[in-house]
Amino acid sequence: MLGSIVNLANKYDMLEILCLDHCEMLDADCNQLFPNMTNSNLEFLNISWNRLSGESINAVVKYVTQNQKLKKLAIQHNRFGEGNVNGLANAIKTH
């Protein structure tokens, strides 16, 4: 399924909104998804209500850093943990 999402997002580079909330996405899924996404036109990314932890935060940080058009990132109700989001906060601050 993730391969299809990556292919869709990359094929339709005009895609501006990607909602992957409530997908039961795991860290392994996130770590496979974001390094392979080349779409840099997303303005809204929703990965809320999944099973993501600190093991996948680096993939999210890297995507946020590379996609300068991203205006809104929804990540609530995951398991990132307070200490794990410092890199994300820094990426957003310099975004």
Short mmCIF file of N, CA, C and O in Angstrom, two decimals:
data_model
loop_
_atom_site.label_atom_id
_atom_site.label_comp_id
_atom_site.label_asym_id
_atom_site.label_seq_id
_atom_site.Cartn_x
_atom_site.Cartn_y
_atom_site.Cartn_z
N MET A 1 0.81 -1.19 0.00
CA MET A 1 0.00 0.00 0.00
C MET A 1 0.86 1.27 0.00
O MET A 1 0.57 2.21 -0.70
N LEU A 2 1.94 1.28 0.77
CA LEU A 2 2.79 2.47 0.84
C LEU A 2 3.42 2.78 -0.50
O LEU A 2 3.57 3.94 -0.85
N GLY A 3 3.80 1.73 -1.22
CA GLY A 3 4.37 1.96 -2.55
C GLY A 3 3.39 2.68 -3.45
O GLY A 3 3.76 3.56 -4.22
N SER A 4 2.11 2.35 -3.33
CA SER A 4 1.07 3.01 -4.12
C SER A 4 0.94 4.48 -3.73
O SER A 4 0.75 5.34 -4.58
N ILE A 5 1.02 4.76 -2.43
CA ILE A 5 0.92 6.14 -1.96
C ILE A 5 2.10 6.95 -2.47
O ILE A 5 1.94 8.07 -2.96
N VAL A 6 3.30 6.39 -2.38
CA VAL A 6 4.50 7.08 -2.87
C VAL A 6 4.38 7.33 -4.36
O VAL A 6 4.63 8.45 -4.84
N ASN A 7 3.97 6.31 -5.11
CA ASN A 7 3.83 6.46 -6.56
C ASN A 7 2.81 7.53 -6.91
O ASN A 7 3.03 8.34 -7.81
N LEU A 8 1.68 7.54 -6.19
CA LEU A 8 0.64 8.54 -6.43
C LEU A 8 1.15 9.94 -6.14
O LEU A 8 0.98 10.86 -6.94
N ALA A 9 1.77 10.12 -4.99
CA ALA A 9 2.27 11.45 -4.60
C ALA A 9 3.36 11.94 -5.55
O ALA A 9 3.42 13.13 -5.86
N ASN A 10 4.20 11.04 -6.00
CA ASN A 10 5.28 11.43 -6.91
C ASN A 10 4.78 11.68 -8.33
O ASN A 10 5.27 12.56 -9.02
N LYS A 11 3.82 10.89 -8.77
CA LYS A 11 3.29 11.01 -10.12
C LYS A 11 2.51 12.32 -10.29
O LYS A 11 2.62 13.00 -11.30
N TYR A 12 1.71 12.65 -9.29
CA TYR A 12 0.89 13.86 -9.35
C TYR A 12 1.55 14.93 -8.49
O TYR A 12 1.15 15.19 -7.37
N ASP A 13 2.55 15.56 -9.07
CA ASP A 13 3.32 16.53 -8.31
C ASP A 13 2.53 17.79 -7.98
O ASP A 13 2.98 18.62 -7.20
N MET A 14 1.32 17.92 -8.53
CA MET A 14 0.47 19.05 -8.17
C MET A 14 -0.33 18.77 -6.90
O MET A 14 -1.01 19.65 -6.39
N LEU A 15 -0.19 17.57 -6.36
CA LEU A 15 -0.87 17.19 -5.13
C LEU A 15 -0.42 18.10 -3.99
O LEU A 15 0.77 18.24 -3.74
N GLU A 16 -1.37 18.74 -3.32
CA GLU A 16 -1.05 19.68 -2.25
C GLU A 16 -1.46 19.18 -0.87
O GLU A 16 -0.97 19.70 0.12
N ILE A 17 -2.36 18.22 -0.80
CA ILE A 17 -2.86 17.71 0.48
C ILE A 17 -2.73 16.19 0.49
O ILE A 17 -3.18 15.52 -0.44
N LEU A 18 -2.13 15.69 1.56
CA LEU A 18 -2.01 14.24 1.73
C LEU A 18 -2.41 13.90 3.16
O LEU A 18 -1.74 14.30 4.12
N CYS A 19 -3.52 13.20 3.30
CA CYS A 19 -4.04 12.82 4.62
C CYS A 19 -3.84 11.33 4.82
O CYS A 19 -4.46 10.52 4.14
N LEU A 20 -2.96 11.01 5.75
CA LEU A 20 -2.68 9.62 6.10
C LEU A 20 -3.00 9.37 7.56
O LEU A 20 -2.38 8.54 8.21
N ASP A 21 -3.98 10.09 8.07
CA ASP A 21 -4.38 9.92 9.46
C ASP A 21 -5.20 8.63 9.62
O ASP A 21 -5.84 8.18 8.68
N HIS A 22 -5.12 8.04 10.78
CA HIS A 22 -5.85 6.82 11.12
C HIS A 22 -5.51 5.65 10.19
O HIS A 22 -6.36 4.82 9.90
N CYS A 23 -4.28 5.58 9.72
CA CYS A 23 -3.86 4.51 8.81
C CYS A 23 -3.14 3.37 9.54
O CYS A 23 -2.70 2.43 8.89
N GLU A 24 -3.00 3.52 10.84
CA GLU A 24 -2.23 2.55 11.64
C GLU A 24 -0.81 2.41 11.10
O GLU A 24 -0.22 1.33 11.10
N MET A 25 -0.26 3.52 10.62
CA MET A 25 1.09 3.53 10.08
C MET A 25 2.11 3.29 11.20
O MET A 25 2.01 3.89 12.27
N LEU A 26 3.06 2.43 10.95
CA LEU A 26 4.12 2.11 11.90
C LEU A 26 5.39 2.85 11.50
O LEU A 26 5.50 3.40 10.40
N ASP A 27 6.38 2.81 12.40
CA ASP A 27 7.67 3.46 12.11
C ASP A 27 8.29 2.94 10.82
O ASP A 27 8.80 3.72 10.02
N ALA A 28 8.23 1.64 10.61
CA ALA A 28 8.81 1.06 9.40
C ALA A 28 8.12 1.62 8.15
O ALA A 28 8.79 1.87 7.14
N ASP A 29 6.82 1.82 8.23
CA ASP A 29 6.08 2.39 7.10
C ASP A 29 6.52 3.82 6.84
O ASP A 29 6.76 4.20 5.70
N CYS A 30 6.62 4.60 7.90
CA CYS A 30 7.03 6.00 7.79
C CYS A 30 8.44 6.10 7.23
O CYS A 30 8.72 6.93 6.36
N ASN A 31 9.33 5.24 7.71
CA ASN A 31 10.72 5.26 7.25
C ASN A 31 10.86 4.80 5.81
O ASN A 31 11.86 5.07 5.16
N GLN A 32 9.87 4.10 5.30
CA GLN A 32 9.86 3.70 3.89
C GLN A 32 9.20 4.78 3.03
O GLN A 32 9.63 5.05 1.92
N LEU A 33 8.18 5.42 3.57
CA LEU A 33 7.39 6.38 2.81
C LEU A 33 8.15 7.67 2.51
O LEU A 33 8.32 8.05 1.36
N PHE A 34 8.60 8.36 3.55
CA PHE A 34 9.14 9.70 3.35
C PHE A 34 10.46 9.77 2.60
O PHE A 34 10.64 10.69 1.79
N PRO A 35 11.39 8.85 2.79
CA PRO A 35 12.62 8.94 1.99
C PRO A 35 12.38 8.75 0.48
O PRO A 35 13.19 9.16 -0.33
N ASN A 36 11.25 8.15 0.12
CA ASN A 36 10.96 7.88 -1.29
C ASN A 36 10.01 8.88 -1.92
O ASN A 36 9.74 8.80 -3.11
N MET A 37 9.49 9.80 -1.14
CA MET A 37 8.58 10.81 -1.69
C MET A 37 9.37 11.98 -2.26
O MET A 37 10.16 12.60 -1.56
N THR A 38 9.14 12.27 -3.52
CA THR A 38 9.83 13.38 -4.17
C THR A 38 8.90 14.58 -4.38
O THR A 38 9.36 15.62 -4.81
N ASN A 39 7.62 14.42 -4.08
CA ASN A 39 6.68 15.52 -4.22
C ASN A 39 7.04 16.63 -3.24
O ASN A 39 7.02 16.43 -2.04
N SER A 40 7.39 17.78 -3.77
CA SER A 40 7.76 18.91 -2.91
C SER A 40 6.72 20.01 -2.96
O SER A 40 7.00 21.15 -2.61
N ASN A 41 5.51 19.68 -3.42
CA ASN A 41 4.44 20.66 -3.51
C ASN A 41 3.38 20.50 -2.42
O ASN A 41 2.40 21.24 -2.42
N LEU A 42 3.55 19.53 -1.54
CA LEU A 42 2.56 19.34 -0.49
C LEU A 42 2.53 20.57 0.41
O LEU A 42 3.56 21.06 0.86
N GLU A 43 1.32 21.05 0.66
CA GLU A 43 1.14 22.17 1.57
C GLU A 43 0.56 21.70 2.90
O GLU A 43 0.69 22.38 3.90
N PHE A 44 -0.09 20.54 2.89
CA PHE A 44 -0.68 20.00 4.12
C PHE A 44 -0.42 18.49 4.16
O PHE A 44 -0.73 17.77 3.23
N LEU A 45 0.18 18.05 5.24
CA LEU A 45 0.46 16.63 5.46
C LEU A 45 -0.11 16.24 6.81
O LEU A 45 0.21 16.84 7.83
N ASN A 46 -0.97 15.25 6.82
CA ASN A 46 -1.60 14.78 8.05
C ASN A 46 -1.19 13.33 8.29
O ASN A 46 -1.57 12.43 7.54
N ILE A 47 -0.41 13.11 9.34
CA ILE A 47 -0.02 11.75 9.74
C ILE A 47 -0.47 11.49 11.18
O ILE A 47 0.14 10.71 11.90
N SER A 48 -1.55 12.14 11.58
CA SER A 48 -2.09 12.00 12.94
C SER A 48 -2.71 10.63 13.16
O SER A 48 -3.08 9.94 12.22
N TRP A 49 -2.83 10.30 14.43
CA TRP A 49 -3.52 9.08 14.86
C TRP A 49 -2.93 7.81 14.22
O TRP A 49 -3.64 6.97 13.69
N ASN A 50 -1.62 7.71 14.24
CA ASN A 50 -0.95 6.51 13.77
C ASN A 50 -0.16 5.92 14.93
O ASN A 50 -0.40 6.27 16.07
N ARG A 51 0.75 5.05 14.64
CA ARG A 51 1.56 4.39 15.67
C ARG A 51 3.03 4.77 15.53
O ARG A 51 3.91 3.93 15.66
N LEU A 52 3.28 6.03 15.25
CA LEU A 52 4.64 6.49 15.00
C LEU A 52 5.32 6.86 16.31
O LEU A 52 4.70 7.44 17.20
N SER A 53 6.60 6.55 16.40
CA SER A 53 7.38 6.87 17.60
C SER A 53 8.63 7.63 17.18
O SER A 53 8.80 8.02 16.03
N GLY A 54 9.54 7.78 18.14
CA GLY A 54 10.79 8.47 17.87
C GLY A 54 11.63 7.81 16.79
O GLY A 54 12.50 8.45 16.20
N GLU A 55 11.38 6.55 16.50
CA GLU A 55 12.15 5.84 15.48
C GLU A 55 11.89 6.36 14.07
O GLU A 55 12.68 6.13 13.18
N SER A 56 10.78 7.06 13.89
CA SER A 56 10.47 7.56 12.54
C SER A 56 10.55 9.08 12.44
O SER A 56 10.37 9.63 11.35
N ILE A 57 10.84 9.75 13.53
CA ILE A 57 10.82 11.21 13.50
C ILE A 57 11.87 11.78 12.55
O ILE A 57 11.64 12.80 11.90
N ASN A 58 13.01 11.12 12.41
CA ASN A 58 14.04 11.63 11.49
C ASN A 58 13.56 11.65 10.04
O ASN A 58 13.92 12.57 9.30
N ALA A 59 12.77 10.67 9.65
CA ALA A 59 12.24 10.65 8.28
C ALA A 59 11.27 11.81 8.08
O ALA A 59 11.27 12.45 7.03
N VAL A 60 10.47 12.11 9.09
CA VAL A 60 9.54 13.24 9.02
C VAL A 60 10.32 14.55 8.96
O VAL A 60 10.01 15.42 8.14
N VAL A 61 11.32 14.69 9.81
CA VAL A 61 12.14 15.90 9.84
C VAL A 61 12.80 16.14 8.47
O VAL A 61 12.78 17.26 7.95
N LYS A 62 13.35 15.11 7.90
CA LYS A 62 14.01 15.25 6.60
C LYS A 62 13.03 15.69 5.52
O LYS A 62 13.33 16.57 4.71
N TYR A 63 11.82 15.12 5.53
CA TYR A 63 10.83 15.51 4.52
C TYR A 63 10.39 16.96 4.72
O TYR A 63 10.28 17.72 3.76
N VAL A 64 10.14 17.35 5.97
CA VAL A 64 9.74 18.73 6.26
C VAL A 64 10.83 19.70 5.81
O VAL A 64 10.55 20.75 5.22
N THR A 65 12.07 19.35 6.06
CA THR A 65 13.20 20.21 5.68
C THR A 65 13.29 20.36 4.16
O THR A 65 13.58 21.44 3.65
N GLN A 66 13.03 19.28 3.43
CA GLN A 66 13.15 19.31 1.97
C GLN A 66 11.96 19.95 1.28
O GLN A 66 12.08 20.44 0.17
N ASN A 67 10.79 19.92 1.91
CA ASN A 67 9.58 20.45 1.29
C ASN A 67 9.29 21.84 1.84
O ASN A 67 8.61 21.99 2.84
N GLN A 68 9.77 22.86 1.17
CA GLN A 68 9.61 24.24 1.64
C GLN A 68 8.21 24.80 1.42
O GLN A 68 7.89 25.87 1.93
N LYS A 69 7.35 24.11 0.69
CA LYS A 69 5.98 24.58 0.47
C LYS A 69 5.03 24.10 1.57
O LYS A 69 3.90 24.57 1.64
N LEU A 70 5.48 23.19 2.41
CA LEU A 70 4.63 22.65 3.46
C LEU A 70 4.25 23.76 4.44
O LEU A 70 5.11 24.43 5.00
N LYS A 71 2.94 23.96 4.61
CA LYS A 71 2.44 25.00 5.49
C LYS A 71 1.84 24.43 6.76
O LYS A 71 1.80 25.10 7.79
N LYS A 72 1.33 23.20 6.68
CA LYS A 72 0.67 22.61 7.84
C LYS A 72 1.06 21.14 7.94
O LYS A 72 0.99 20.40 6.97
N LEU A 73 1.45 20.76 9.14
CA LEU A 73 1.83 19.38 9.43
C LEU A 73 1.05 18.93 10.67
O LEU A 73 1.19 19.52 11.73
N ALA A 74 0.21 17.93 10.51
CA ALA A 74 -0.57 17.40 11.62
C ALA A 74 0.05 16.08 12.06
O ALA A 74 0.13 15.13 11.27
N ILE A 75 0.52 16.03 13.32
CA ILE A 75 1.19 14.82 13.82
C ILE A 75 0.64 14.36 15.16
O ILE A 75 1.20 13.46 15.78
N GLN A 76 -0.45 14.96 15.61
CA GLN A 76 -0.96 14.64 16.94
C GLN A 76 -1.38 13.17 17.07
O GLN A 76 -1.66 12.51 16.10
N HIS A 77 -1.40 12.73 18.30
CA HIS A 77 -1.82 11.38 18.69
C HIS A 77 -0.96 10.29 18.07
O HIS A 77 -1.44 9.30 17.55
N ASN A 78 0.35 10.53 18.12
CA ASN A 78 1.34 9.51 17.82
C ASN A 78 2.14 9.30 19.09
O ASN A 78 1.74 9.79 20.15
N ARG A 79 3.23 8.60 19.01
CA ARG A 79 4.02 8.29 20.20
C ARG A 79 5.45 8.83 20.08
O ARG A 79 6.40 8.17 20.46
N PHE A 80 5.58 10.03 19.55
CA PHE A 80 6.91 10.58 19.33
C PHE A 80 7.65 10.82 20.63
O PHE A 80 8.85 10.65 20.70
N GLY A 81 6.98 11.27 21.63
CA GLY A 81 7.63 11.57 22.90
C GLY A 81 8.22 12.97 22.88
O GLY A 81 8.64 13.47 21.84
N GLU A 82 8.27 13.58 24.02
CA GLU A 82 8.71 14.97 24.12
C GLU A 82 10.15 15.17 23.65
O GLU A 82 10.47 16.10 22.93
N GLY A 83 11.05 14.29 24.05
CA GLY A 83 12.45 14.44 23.68
C GLY A 83 12.72 14.21 22.22
O GLY A 83 13.68 14.72 21.67
N ASN A 84 11.86 13.47 21.54
CA ASN A 84 12.09 13.12 20.16
C ASN A 84 11.67 14.19 19.16
O ASN A 84 12.00 14.11 18.00
N VAL A 85 10.93 15.19 19.61
CA VAL A 85 10.43 16.17 18.67
C VAL A 85 11.30 17.43 18.58
O VAL A 85 10.96 18.35 17.85
N ASN A 86 12.41 17.46 19.28
CA ASN A 86 13.29 18.63 19.21
C ASN A 86 13.79 18.88 17.80
O ASN A 86 13.85 20.01 17.35
N GLY A 87 14.19 17.84 17.11
CA GLY A 87 14.65 17.99 15.72
C GLY A 87 13.55 18.49 14.81
O GLY A 87 13.80 19.33 13.94
N LEU A 88 12.35 18.03 15.04
CA LEU A 88 11.21 18.49 14.24
C LEU A 88 10.92 19.96 14.54
O LEU A 88 10.67 20.74 13.63
N ALA A 89 10.96 20.32 15.81
CA ALA A 89 10.74 21.72 16.18
C ALA A 89 11.76 22.63 15.52
O ALA A 89 11.42 23.71 15.02
N ASN A 90 13.01 22.22 15.49
CA ASN A 90 14.07 23.01 14.85
C ASN A 90 13.85 23.12 13.35
O ASN A 90 14.08 24.16 12.76
N ALA A 91 13.40 22.02 12.74
CA ALA A 91 13.13 22.03 11.29
C ALA A 91 11.99 22.97 10.96
O ALA A 91 12.04 23.71 9.97
N ILE A 92 10.98 22.97 11.81
CA ILE A 92 9.84 23.86 11.58
C ILE A 92 10.24 25.32 11.80
O ILE A 92 9.84 26.20 11.05
N LYS A 93 11.06 25.55 12.81
CA LYS A 93 11.48 26.91 13.13
C LYS A 93 12.26 27.53 11.97
O LYS A 93 12.13 28.71 11.67
N THR A 94 13.07 26.75 11.29
CA THR A 94 13.90 27.26 10.20
C THR A 94 13.22 27.09 8.85
O THR A 94 13.79 27.44 7.82
N HIS A 95 12.03 26.56 8.83
CA HIS A 95 11.28 26.25 7.60
C HIS A 95 10.83 27.50 6.91
O HIS A 95 10.42 28.45 7.26
#
